[in-house]
mmCIF file of C-alpha atoms and ligand atoms in Angstrom:
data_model
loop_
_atom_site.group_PDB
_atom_site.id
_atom_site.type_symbol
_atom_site.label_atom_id
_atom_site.label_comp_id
_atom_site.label_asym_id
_atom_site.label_seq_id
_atom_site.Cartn_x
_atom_site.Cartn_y
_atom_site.Cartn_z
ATOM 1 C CA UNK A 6 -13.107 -46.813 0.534
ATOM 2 C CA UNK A 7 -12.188 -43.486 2.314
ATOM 3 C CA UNK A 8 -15.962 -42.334 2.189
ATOM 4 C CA UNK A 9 -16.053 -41.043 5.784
ATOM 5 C CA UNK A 10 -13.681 -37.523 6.819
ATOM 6 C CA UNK A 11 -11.852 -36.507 9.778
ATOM 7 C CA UNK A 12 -10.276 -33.745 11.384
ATOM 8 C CA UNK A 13 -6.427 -34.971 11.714
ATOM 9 C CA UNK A 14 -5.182 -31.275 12.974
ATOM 10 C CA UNK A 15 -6.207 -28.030 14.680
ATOM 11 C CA UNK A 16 -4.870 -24.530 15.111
ATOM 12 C CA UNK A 17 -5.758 -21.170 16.349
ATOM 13 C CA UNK A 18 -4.442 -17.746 16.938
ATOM 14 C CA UNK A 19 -5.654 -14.929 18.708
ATOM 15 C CA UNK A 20 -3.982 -11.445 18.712
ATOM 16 C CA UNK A 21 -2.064 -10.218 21.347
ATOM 17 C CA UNK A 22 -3.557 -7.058 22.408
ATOM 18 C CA UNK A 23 -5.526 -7.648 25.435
ATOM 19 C CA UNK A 24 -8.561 -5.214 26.414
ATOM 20 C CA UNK A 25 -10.440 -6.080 29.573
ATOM 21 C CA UNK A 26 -13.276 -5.139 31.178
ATOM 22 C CA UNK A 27 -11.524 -2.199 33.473
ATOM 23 C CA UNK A 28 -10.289 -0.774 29.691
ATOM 24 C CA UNK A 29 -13.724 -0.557 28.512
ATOM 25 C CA UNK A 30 -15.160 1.117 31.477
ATOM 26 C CA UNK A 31 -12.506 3.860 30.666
ATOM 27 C CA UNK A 32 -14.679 3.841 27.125
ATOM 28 C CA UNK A 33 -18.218 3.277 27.675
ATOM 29 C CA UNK A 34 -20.924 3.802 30.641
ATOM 30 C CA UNK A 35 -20.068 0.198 31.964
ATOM 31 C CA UNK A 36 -18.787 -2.049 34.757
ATOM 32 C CA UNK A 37 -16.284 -5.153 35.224
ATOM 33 C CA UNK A 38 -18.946 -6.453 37.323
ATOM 34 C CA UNK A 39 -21.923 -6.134 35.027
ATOM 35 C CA UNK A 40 -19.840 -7.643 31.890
ATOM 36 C CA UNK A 41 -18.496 -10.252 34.167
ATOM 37 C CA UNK A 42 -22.014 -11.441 35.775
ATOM 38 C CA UNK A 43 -24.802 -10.589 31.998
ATOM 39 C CA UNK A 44 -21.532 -12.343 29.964
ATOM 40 C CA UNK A 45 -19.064 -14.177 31.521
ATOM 41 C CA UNK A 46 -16.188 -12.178 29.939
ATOM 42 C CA UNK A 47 -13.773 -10.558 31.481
ATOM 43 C CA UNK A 48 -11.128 -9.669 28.451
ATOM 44 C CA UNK A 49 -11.221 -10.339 24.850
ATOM 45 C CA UNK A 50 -8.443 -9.962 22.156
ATOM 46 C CA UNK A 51 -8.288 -7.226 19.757
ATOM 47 C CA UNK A 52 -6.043 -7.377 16.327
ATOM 48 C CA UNK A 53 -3.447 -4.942 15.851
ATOM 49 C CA UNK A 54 -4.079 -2.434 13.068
ATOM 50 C CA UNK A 55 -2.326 -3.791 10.588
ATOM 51 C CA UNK A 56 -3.865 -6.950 10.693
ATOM 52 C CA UNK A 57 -6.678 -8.134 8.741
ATOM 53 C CA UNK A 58 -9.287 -11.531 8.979
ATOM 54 C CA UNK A 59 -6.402 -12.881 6.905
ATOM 55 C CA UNK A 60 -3.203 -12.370 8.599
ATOM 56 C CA UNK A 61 -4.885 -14.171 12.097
ATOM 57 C CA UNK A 62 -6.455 -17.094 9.695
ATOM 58 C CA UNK A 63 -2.646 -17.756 8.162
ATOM 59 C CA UNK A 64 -1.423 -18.310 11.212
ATOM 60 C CA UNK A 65 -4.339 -20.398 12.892
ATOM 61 C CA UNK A 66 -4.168 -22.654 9.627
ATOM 62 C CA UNK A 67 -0.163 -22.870 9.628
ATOM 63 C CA UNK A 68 -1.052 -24.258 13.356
ATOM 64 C CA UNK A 69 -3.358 -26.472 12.514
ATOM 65 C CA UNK A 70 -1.455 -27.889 9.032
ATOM 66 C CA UNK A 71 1.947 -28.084 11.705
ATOM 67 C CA UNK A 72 -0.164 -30.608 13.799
ATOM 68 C CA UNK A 73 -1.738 -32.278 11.187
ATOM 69 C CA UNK A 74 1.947 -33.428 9.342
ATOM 70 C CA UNK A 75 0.737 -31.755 6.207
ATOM 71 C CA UNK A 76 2.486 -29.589 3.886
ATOM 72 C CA UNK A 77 0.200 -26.342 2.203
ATOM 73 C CA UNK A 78 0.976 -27.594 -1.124
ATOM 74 C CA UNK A 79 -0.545 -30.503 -0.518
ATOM 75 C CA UNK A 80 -3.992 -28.959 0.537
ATOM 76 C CA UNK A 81 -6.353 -28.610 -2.496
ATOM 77 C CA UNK A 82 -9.035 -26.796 -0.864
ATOM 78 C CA UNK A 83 -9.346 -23.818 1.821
ATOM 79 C CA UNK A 84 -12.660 -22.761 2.727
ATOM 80 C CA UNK A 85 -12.938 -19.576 5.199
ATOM 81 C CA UNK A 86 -15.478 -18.777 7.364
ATOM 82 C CA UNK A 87 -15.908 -14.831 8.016
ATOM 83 C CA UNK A 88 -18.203 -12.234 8.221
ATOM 84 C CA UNK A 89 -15.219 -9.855 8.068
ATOM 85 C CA UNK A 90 -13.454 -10.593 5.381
ATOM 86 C CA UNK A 91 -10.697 -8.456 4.571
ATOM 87 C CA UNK A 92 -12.309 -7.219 1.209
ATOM 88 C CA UNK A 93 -15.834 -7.969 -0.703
ATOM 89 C CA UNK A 94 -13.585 -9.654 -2.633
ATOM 90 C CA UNK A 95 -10.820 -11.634 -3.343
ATOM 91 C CA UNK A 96 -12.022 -13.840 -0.785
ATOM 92 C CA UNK A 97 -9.868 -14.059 2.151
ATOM 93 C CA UNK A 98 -9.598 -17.799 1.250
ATOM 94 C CA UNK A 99 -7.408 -16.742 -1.426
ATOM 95 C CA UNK A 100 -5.335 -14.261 0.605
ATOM 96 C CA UNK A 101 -4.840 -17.296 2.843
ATOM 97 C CA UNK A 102 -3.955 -19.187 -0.153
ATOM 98 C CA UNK A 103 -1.490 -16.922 -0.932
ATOM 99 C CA UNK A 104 -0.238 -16.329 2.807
ATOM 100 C CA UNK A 105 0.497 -19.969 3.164
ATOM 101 C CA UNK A 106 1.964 -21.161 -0.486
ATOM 102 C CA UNK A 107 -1.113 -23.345 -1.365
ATOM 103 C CA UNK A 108 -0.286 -23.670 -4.970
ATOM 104 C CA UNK A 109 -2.386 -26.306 -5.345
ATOM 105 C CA UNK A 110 -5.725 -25.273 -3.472
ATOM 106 C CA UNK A 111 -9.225 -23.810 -4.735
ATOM 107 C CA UNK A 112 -10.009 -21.165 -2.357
ATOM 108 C CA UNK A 113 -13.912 -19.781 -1.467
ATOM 109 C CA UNK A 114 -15.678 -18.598 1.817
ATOM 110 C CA UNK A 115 -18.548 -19.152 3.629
ATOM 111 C CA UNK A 116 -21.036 -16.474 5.083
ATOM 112 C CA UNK A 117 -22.917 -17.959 8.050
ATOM 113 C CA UNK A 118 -22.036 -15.792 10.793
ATOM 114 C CA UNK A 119 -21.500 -17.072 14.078
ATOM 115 C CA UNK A 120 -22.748 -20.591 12.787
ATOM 116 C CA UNK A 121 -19.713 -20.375 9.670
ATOM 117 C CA UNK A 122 -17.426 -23.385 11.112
ATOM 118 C CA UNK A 123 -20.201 -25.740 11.097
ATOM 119 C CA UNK A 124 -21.499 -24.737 7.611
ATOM 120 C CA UNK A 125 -18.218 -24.701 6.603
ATOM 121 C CA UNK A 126 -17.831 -27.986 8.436
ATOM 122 C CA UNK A 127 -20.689 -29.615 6.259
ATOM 123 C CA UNK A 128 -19.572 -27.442 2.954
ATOM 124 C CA UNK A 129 -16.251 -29.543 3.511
ATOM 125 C CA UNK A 130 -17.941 -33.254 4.263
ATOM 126 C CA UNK A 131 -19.590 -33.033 1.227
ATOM 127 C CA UNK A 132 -17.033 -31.990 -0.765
ATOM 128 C CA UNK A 133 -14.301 -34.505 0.458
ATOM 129 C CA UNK A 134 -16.806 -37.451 0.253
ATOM 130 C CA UNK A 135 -17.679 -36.682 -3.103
ATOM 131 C CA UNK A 136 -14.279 -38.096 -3.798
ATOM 132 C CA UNK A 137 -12.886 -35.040 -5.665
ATOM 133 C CA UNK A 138 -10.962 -33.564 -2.550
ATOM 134 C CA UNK A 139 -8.300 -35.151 -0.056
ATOM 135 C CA UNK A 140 -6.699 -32.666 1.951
ATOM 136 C CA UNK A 141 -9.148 -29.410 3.155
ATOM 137 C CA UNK A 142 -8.703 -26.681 5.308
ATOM 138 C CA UNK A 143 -10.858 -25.085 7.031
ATOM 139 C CA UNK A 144 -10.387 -21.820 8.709
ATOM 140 C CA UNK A 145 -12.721 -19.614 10.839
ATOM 141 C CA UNK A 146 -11.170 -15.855 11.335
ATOM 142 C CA UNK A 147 -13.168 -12.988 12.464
ATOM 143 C CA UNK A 148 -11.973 -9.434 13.258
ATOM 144 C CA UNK A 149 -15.164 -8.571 14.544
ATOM 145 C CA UNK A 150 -13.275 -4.897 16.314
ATOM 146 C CA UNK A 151 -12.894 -3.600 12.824
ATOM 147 C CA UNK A 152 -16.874 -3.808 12.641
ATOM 148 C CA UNK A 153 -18.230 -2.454 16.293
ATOM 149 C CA UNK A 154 -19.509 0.723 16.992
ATOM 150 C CA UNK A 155 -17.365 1.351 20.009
ATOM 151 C CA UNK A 156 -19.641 3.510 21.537
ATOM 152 C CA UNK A 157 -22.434 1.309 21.717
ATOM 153 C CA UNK A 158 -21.977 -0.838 24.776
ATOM 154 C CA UNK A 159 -24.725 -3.196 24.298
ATOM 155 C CA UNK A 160 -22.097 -4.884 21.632
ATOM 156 C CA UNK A 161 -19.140 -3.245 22.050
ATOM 157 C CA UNK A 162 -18.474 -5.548 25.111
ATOM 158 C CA UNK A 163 -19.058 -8.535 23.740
ATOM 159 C CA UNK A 164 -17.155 -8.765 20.151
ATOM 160 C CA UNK A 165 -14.037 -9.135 19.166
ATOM 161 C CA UNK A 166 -11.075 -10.892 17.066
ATOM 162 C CA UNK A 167 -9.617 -14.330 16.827
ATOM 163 C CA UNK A 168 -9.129 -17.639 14.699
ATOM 164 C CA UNK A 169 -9.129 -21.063 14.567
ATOM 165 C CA UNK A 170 -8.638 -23.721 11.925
ATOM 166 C CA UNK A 171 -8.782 -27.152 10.764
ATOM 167 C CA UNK A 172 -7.270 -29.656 8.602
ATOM 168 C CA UNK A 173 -9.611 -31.992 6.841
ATOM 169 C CA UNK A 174 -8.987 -35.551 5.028
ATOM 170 C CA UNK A 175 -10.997 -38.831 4.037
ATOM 171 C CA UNK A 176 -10.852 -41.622 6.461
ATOM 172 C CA UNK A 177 -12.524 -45.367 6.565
ATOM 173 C CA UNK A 178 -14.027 -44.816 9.938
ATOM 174 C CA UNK A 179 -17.280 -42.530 10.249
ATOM 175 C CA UNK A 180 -16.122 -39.473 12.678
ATOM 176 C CA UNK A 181 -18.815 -37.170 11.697
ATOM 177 C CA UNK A 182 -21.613 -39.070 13.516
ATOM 178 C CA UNK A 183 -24.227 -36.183 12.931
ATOM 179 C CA UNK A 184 -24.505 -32.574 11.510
ATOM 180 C CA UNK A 185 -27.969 -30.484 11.045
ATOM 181 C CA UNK A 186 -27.902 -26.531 9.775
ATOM 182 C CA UNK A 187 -30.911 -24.354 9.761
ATOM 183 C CA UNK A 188 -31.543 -20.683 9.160
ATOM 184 C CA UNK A 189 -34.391 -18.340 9.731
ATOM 185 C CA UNK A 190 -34.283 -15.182 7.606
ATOM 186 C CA UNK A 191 -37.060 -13.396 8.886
ATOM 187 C CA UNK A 192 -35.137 -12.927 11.973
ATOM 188 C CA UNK A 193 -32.074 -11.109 9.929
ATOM 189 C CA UNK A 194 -32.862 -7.587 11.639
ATOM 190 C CA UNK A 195 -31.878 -8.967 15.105
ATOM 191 C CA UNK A 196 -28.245 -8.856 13.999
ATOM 192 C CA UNK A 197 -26.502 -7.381 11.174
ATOM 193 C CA UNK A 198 -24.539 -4.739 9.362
ATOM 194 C CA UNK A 199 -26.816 -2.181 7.786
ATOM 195 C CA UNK A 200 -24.738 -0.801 5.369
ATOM 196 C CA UNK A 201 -21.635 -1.626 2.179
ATOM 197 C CA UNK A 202 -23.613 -4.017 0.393
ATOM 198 C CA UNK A 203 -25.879 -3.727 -2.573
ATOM 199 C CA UNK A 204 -28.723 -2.547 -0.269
ATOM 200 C CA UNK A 205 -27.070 0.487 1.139
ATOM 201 C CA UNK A 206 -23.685 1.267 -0.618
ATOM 202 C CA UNK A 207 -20.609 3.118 1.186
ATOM 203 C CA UNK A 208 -21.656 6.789 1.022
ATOM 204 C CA UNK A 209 -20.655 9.613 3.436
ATOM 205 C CA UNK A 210 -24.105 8.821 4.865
ATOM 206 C CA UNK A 211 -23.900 5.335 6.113
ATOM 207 C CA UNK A 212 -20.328 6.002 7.583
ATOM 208 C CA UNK A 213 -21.455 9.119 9.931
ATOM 209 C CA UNK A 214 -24.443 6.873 10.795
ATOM 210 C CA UNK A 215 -22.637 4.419 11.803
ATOM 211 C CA UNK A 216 -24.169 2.038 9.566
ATOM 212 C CA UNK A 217 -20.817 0.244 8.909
ATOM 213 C CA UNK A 218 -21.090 -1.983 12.294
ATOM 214 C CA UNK A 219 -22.736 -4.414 13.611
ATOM 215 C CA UNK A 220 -26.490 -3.861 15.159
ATOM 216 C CA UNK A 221 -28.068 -6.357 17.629
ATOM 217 C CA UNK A 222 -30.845 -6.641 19.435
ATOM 218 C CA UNK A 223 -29.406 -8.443 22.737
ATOM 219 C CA UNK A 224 -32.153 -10.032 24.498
ATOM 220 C CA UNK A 225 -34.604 -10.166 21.575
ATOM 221 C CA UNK A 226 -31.775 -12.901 20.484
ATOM 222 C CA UNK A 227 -30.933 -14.275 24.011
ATOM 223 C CA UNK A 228 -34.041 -16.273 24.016
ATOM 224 C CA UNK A 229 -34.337 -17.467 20.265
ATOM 225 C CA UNK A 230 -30.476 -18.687 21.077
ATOM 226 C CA UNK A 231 -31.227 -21.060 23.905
ATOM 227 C CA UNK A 232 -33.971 -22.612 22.575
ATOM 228 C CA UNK A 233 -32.453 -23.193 18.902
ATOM 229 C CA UNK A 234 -29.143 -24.119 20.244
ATOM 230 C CA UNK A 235 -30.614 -26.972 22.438
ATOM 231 C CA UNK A 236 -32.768 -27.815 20.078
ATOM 232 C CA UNK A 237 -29.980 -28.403 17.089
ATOM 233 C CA UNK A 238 -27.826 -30.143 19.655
ATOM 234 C CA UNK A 239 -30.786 -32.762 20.785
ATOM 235 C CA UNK A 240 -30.985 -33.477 17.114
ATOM 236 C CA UNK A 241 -27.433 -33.692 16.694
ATOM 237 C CA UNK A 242 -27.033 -36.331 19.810
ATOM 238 C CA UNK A 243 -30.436 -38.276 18.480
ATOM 239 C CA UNK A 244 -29.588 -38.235 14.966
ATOM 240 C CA UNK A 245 -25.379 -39.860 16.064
ATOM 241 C CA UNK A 246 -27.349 -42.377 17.924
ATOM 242 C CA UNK A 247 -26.058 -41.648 21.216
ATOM 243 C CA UNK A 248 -27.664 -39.864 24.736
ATOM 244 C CA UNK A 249 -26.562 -36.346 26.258
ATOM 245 C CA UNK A 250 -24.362 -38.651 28.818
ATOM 246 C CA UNK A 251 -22.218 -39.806 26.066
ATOM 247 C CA UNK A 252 -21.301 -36.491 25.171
ATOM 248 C CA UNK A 253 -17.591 -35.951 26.845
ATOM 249 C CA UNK A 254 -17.142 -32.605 25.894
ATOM 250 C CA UNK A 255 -19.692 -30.098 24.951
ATOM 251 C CA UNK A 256 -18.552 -26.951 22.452
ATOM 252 C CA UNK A 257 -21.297 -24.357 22.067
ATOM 253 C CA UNK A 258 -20.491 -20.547 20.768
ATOM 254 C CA UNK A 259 -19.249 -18.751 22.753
ATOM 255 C CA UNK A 260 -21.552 -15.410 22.931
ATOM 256 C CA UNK A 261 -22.760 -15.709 26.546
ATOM 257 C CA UNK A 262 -22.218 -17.750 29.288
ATOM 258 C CA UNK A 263 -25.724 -17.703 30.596
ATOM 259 C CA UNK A 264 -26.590 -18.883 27.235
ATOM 260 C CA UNK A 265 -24.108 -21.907 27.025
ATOM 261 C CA UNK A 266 -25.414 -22.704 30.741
ATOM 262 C CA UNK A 267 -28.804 -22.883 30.078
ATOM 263 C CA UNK A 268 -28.169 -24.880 26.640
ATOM 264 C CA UNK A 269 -26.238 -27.348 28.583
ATOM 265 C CA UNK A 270 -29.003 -27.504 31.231
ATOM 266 C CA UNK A 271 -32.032 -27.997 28.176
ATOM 267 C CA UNK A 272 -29.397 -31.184 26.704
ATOM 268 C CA UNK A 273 -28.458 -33.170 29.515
ATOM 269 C CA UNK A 274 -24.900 -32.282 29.576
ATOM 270 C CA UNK A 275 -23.251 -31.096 32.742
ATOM 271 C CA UNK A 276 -21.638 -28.081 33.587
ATOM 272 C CA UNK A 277 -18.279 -29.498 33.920
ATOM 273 C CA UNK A 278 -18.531 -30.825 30.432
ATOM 274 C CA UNK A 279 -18.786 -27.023 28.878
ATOM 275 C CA UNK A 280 -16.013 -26.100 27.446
ATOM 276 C CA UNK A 281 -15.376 -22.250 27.684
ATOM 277 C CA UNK A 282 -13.305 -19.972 26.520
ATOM 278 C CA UNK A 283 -15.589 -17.009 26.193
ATOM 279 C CA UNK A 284 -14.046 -15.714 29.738
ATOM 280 C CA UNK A 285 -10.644 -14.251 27.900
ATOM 281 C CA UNK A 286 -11.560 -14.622 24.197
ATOM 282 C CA UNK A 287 -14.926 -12.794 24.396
ATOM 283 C CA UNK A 288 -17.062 -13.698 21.103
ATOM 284 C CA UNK A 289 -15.373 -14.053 17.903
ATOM 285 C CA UNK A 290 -18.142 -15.166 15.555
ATOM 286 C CA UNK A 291 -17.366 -18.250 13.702
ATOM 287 C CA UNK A 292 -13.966 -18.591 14.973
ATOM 288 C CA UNK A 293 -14.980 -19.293 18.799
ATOM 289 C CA UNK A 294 -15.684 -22.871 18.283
ATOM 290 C CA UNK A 295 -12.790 -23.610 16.121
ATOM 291 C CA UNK A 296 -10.648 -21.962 18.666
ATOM 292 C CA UNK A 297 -12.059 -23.970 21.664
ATOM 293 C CA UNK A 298 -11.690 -27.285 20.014
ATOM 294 C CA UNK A 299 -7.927 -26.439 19.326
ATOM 295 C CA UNK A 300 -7.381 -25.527 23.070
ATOM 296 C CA UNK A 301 -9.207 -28.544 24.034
ATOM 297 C CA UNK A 302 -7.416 -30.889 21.948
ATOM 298 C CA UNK A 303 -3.935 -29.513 23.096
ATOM 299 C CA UNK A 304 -4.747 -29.239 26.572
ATOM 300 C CA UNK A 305 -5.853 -33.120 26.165
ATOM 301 C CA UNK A 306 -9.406 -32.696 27.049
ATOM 302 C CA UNK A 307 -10.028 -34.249 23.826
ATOM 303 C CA UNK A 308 -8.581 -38.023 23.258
ATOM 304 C CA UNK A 309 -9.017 -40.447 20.527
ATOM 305 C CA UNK A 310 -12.782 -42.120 20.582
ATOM 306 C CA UNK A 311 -14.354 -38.986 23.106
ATOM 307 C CA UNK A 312 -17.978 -37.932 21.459
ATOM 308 C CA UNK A 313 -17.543 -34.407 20.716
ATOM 309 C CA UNK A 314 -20.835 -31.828 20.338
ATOM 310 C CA UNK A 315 -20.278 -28.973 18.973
ATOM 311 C CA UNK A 316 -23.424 -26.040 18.198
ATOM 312 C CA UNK A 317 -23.695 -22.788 17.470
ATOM 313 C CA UNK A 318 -25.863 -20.035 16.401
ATOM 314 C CA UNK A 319 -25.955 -16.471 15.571
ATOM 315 C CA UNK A 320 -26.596 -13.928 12.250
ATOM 316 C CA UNK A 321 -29.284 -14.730 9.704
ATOM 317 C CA UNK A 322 -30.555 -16.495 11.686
ATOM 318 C CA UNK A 323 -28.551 -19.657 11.441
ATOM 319 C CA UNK A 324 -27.971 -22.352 13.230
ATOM 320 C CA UNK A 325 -26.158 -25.560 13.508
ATOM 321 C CA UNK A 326 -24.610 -28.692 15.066
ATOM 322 C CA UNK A 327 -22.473 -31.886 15.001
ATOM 323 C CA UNK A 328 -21.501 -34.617 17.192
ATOM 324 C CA UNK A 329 -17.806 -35.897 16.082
ATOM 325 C CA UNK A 330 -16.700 -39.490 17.316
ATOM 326 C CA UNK A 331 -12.809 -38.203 17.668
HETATM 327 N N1 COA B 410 -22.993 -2.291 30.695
HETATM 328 C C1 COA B 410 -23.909 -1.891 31.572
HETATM 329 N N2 COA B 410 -25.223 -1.927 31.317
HETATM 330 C C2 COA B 410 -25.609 -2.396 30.117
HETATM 331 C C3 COA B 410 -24.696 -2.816 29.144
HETATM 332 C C4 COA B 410 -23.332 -2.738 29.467
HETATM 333 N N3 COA B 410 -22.387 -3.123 28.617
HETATM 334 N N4 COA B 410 -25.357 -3.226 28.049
HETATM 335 C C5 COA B 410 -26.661 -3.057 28.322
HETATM 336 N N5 COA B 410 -26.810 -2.553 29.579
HETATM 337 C C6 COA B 410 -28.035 -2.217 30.284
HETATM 338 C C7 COA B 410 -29.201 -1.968 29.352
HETATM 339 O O1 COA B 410 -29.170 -0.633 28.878
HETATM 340 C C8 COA B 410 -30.371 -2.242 30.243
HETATM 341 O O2 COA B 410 -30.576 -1.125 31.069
HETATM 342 P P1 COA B 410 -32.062 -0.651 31.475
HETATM 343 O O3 COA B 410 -32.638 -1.824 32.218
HETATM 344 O O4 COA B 410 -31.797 0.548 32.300
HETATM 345 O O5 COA B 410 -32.736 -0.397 30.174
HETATM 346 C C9 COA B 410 -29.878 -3.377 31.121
HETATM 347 O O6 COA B 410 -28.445 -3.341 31.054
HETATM 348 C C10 COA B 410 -30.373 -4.731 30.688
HETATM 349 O O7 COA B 410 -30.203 -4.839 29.283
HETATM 350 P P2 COA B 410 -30.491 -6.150 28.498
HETATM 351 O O8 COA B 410 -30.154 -5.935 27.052
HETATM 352 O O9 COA B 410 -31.879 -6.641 28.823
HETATM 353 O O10 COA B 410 -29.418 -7.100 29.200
HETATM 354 P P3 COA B 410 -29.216 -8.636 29.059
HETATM 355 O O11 COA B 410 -29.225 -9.270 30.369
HETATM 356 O O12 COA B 410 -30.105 -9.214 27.979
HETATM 357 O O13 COA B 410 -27.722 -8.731 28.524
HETATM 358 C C11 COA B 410 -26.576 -9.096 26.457
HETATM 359 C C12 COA B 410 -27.358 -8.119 27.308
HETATM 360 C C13 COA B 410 -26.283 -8.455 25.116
HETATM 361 C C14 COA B 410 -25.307 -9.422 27.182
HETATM 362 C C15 COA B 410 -27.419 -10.377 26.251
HETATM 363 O O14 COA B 410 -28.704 -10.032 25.869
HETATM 364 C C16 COA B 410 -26.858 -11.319 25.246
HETATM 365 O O15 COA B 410 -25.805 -11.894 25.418
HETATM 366 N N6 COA B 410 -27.636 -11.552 24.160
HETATM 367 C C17 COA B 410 -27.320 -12.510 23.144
HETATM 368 C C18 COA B 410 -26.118 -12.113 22.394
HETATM 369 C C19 COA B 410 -25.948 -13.060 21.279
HETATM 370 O O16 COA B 410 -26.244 -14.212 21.392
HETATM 371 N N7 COA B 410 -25.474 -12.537 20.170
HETATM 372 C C20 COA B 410 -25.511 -13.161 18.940
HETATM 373 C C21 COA B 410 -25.080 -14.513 18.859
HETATM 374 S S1 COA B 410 -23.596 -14.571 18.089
#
């Protein structure tokens, strides 16, 4: 029995518009060198206009489907990570389903902020080895520039757009070692968007206030982040049965360096063993991890059997992490 699910293809996609540090000095009170040395980025991609969370999840999950072998009408489930999705609703799982010609796929997102991939990640396990679904995508697509205050440069630095995706199926062998999720909602104010919802409609208001990006308290999170990340990922490597040492490669989100660093340090796991990415992608909520292991896996830093640990955490708060025998 196919009880057990694994990730047989990966994709991402960034947009081409490039904005480095030296552009945003031109834009805020700010410095190369101060990005560079509090963040570890020194660009990040930006999506054009006319593109929306959609249009750069179609074309990670046409990636990921072209290296899995699998056609879209074959999928029968997309679920899509965002916190910017194109509209309240449809969901922008459905404009993917559309995009790509899934005629055969339900379609439904996940909210979980910087942490969506893994709770997507877990949404799909269950749903696959409940029997009723055989062929899943999962995308992560964030166009976090359509959503920061560009004047604010304790964020404005830091955020911006990309995706990743994955392709999903039942297998015999147990691949998904580990996962654990948590949230803390009485940490929501550190990071948010004030206003659109139910709580504080669209009015002419909320849009000269600004209340239409994201807020964040930097450092308040900074600490909560490298204590809940390392703590998630211990579980994750106790829980698989394995020690830090196993780990080959080591995928946190991407929001700081410092933060992945001293995450890595807490674990076990070496610095050599970080994979990063946040250096020319910047942080792109829950598409940063997706992204990574795509990169990883076609650059071959990822081969068949490696111990994979992936964690992240961000908006809610929420949390999570996995440890995948690839
Ligand atoms: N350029 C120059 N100076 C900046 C700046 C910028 N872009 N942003 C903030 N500063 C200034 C601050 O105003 C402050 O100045 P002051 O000392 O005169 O008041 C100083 O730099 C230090 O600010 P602080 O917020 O304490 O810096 P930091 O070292 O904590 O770095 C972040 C700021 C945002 C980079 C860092 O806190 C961070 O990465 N936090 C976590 C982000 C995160 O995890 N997000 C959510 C997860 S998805």
């Amino acid at each position: 029995m196919n009880t057990e699910i694994r990730i047989v293809g990966t994709g991402s996609y960034l947009p081409e518009k490039v904005l480095t540090n030296f552009d945003l000095e031109k834009i805020v009170d700010t410095s190369d060198k101060w990005i560079r040395e509090r963040t570890g980025i020194k660009e990040r991609r930006i999506a054009a206009e006319y593109q929306a969370t959609s249009d750069l999840g179609t074309e990670a999950a046409l990636r990921a489907l072209k290296m899995a072998g699998i056609s879209p009408a074959e999928i029968d489930l997309i679920v899509v990570s965002t916190i910017t999705p194109d509209m309240f609703f449809p969901s922008t799982a459905c404009f993917i389903q559309k995009n790509i010609g899934a005629k055969n796929a339900a379609a439904f997102d996940v909210m979980a902020a910087c942490s969506g991939f893994l709770y997507g990640l877990a949404t799909v396990e269950g749903l696959v080895r409940g029997g009723r679904y055989k062929k899943v995508l999962l995308v992560a697509s964030e166009t976090l520039s359509k959503i920061t205050d560009w004047e604010d440069r304790g964020t404005c630095v830091l955020l911006a757009d990309g995706a990743g995706a994955c392709v999903v199926v039942p297998d015999k062998e147990k691949h998904l070692l580990s996962y654990n999720l948590g949230a803390s909602g009485e940490f929501g104010h550190l990071l948010y968007m004030p206003a659109g919802g139910s709580r504080l409609p669209a009015s002419v208001e909320t849009v000269k206030n600004k209340k239409h990006c994201l807020k964040m308290k930097g450092n308040e999170l900074f600490k909560i982040a490298v204590r809940v990340l390392a703590e998630a990922g211990m579980k994750a490597i106790q829980e698989a049965g394995i020690k830090p040492e196993d780990i080959s490669l080591f995928i946190p989100h991407q929001a700081n360096w410092r933060i992945m660093k001293a995450c890595a340090r807490r674990i076990g796991i070496p610095e050599d063993k970080v994979f990063i990415t946040i250096h020319k992608y910047g942080n792109t909520s829950a598409s940063t991890i997706p992204i990574a292991l795509d990169e990883a896996v076609r650059e071959g830093r990822i081969k068949e059997g490696d111990l994979i640990l992936l964690d992240a955490f961000g908006g809610g708060l929420t949390w999570g992490a996995c440890v995948i025998r690839w």
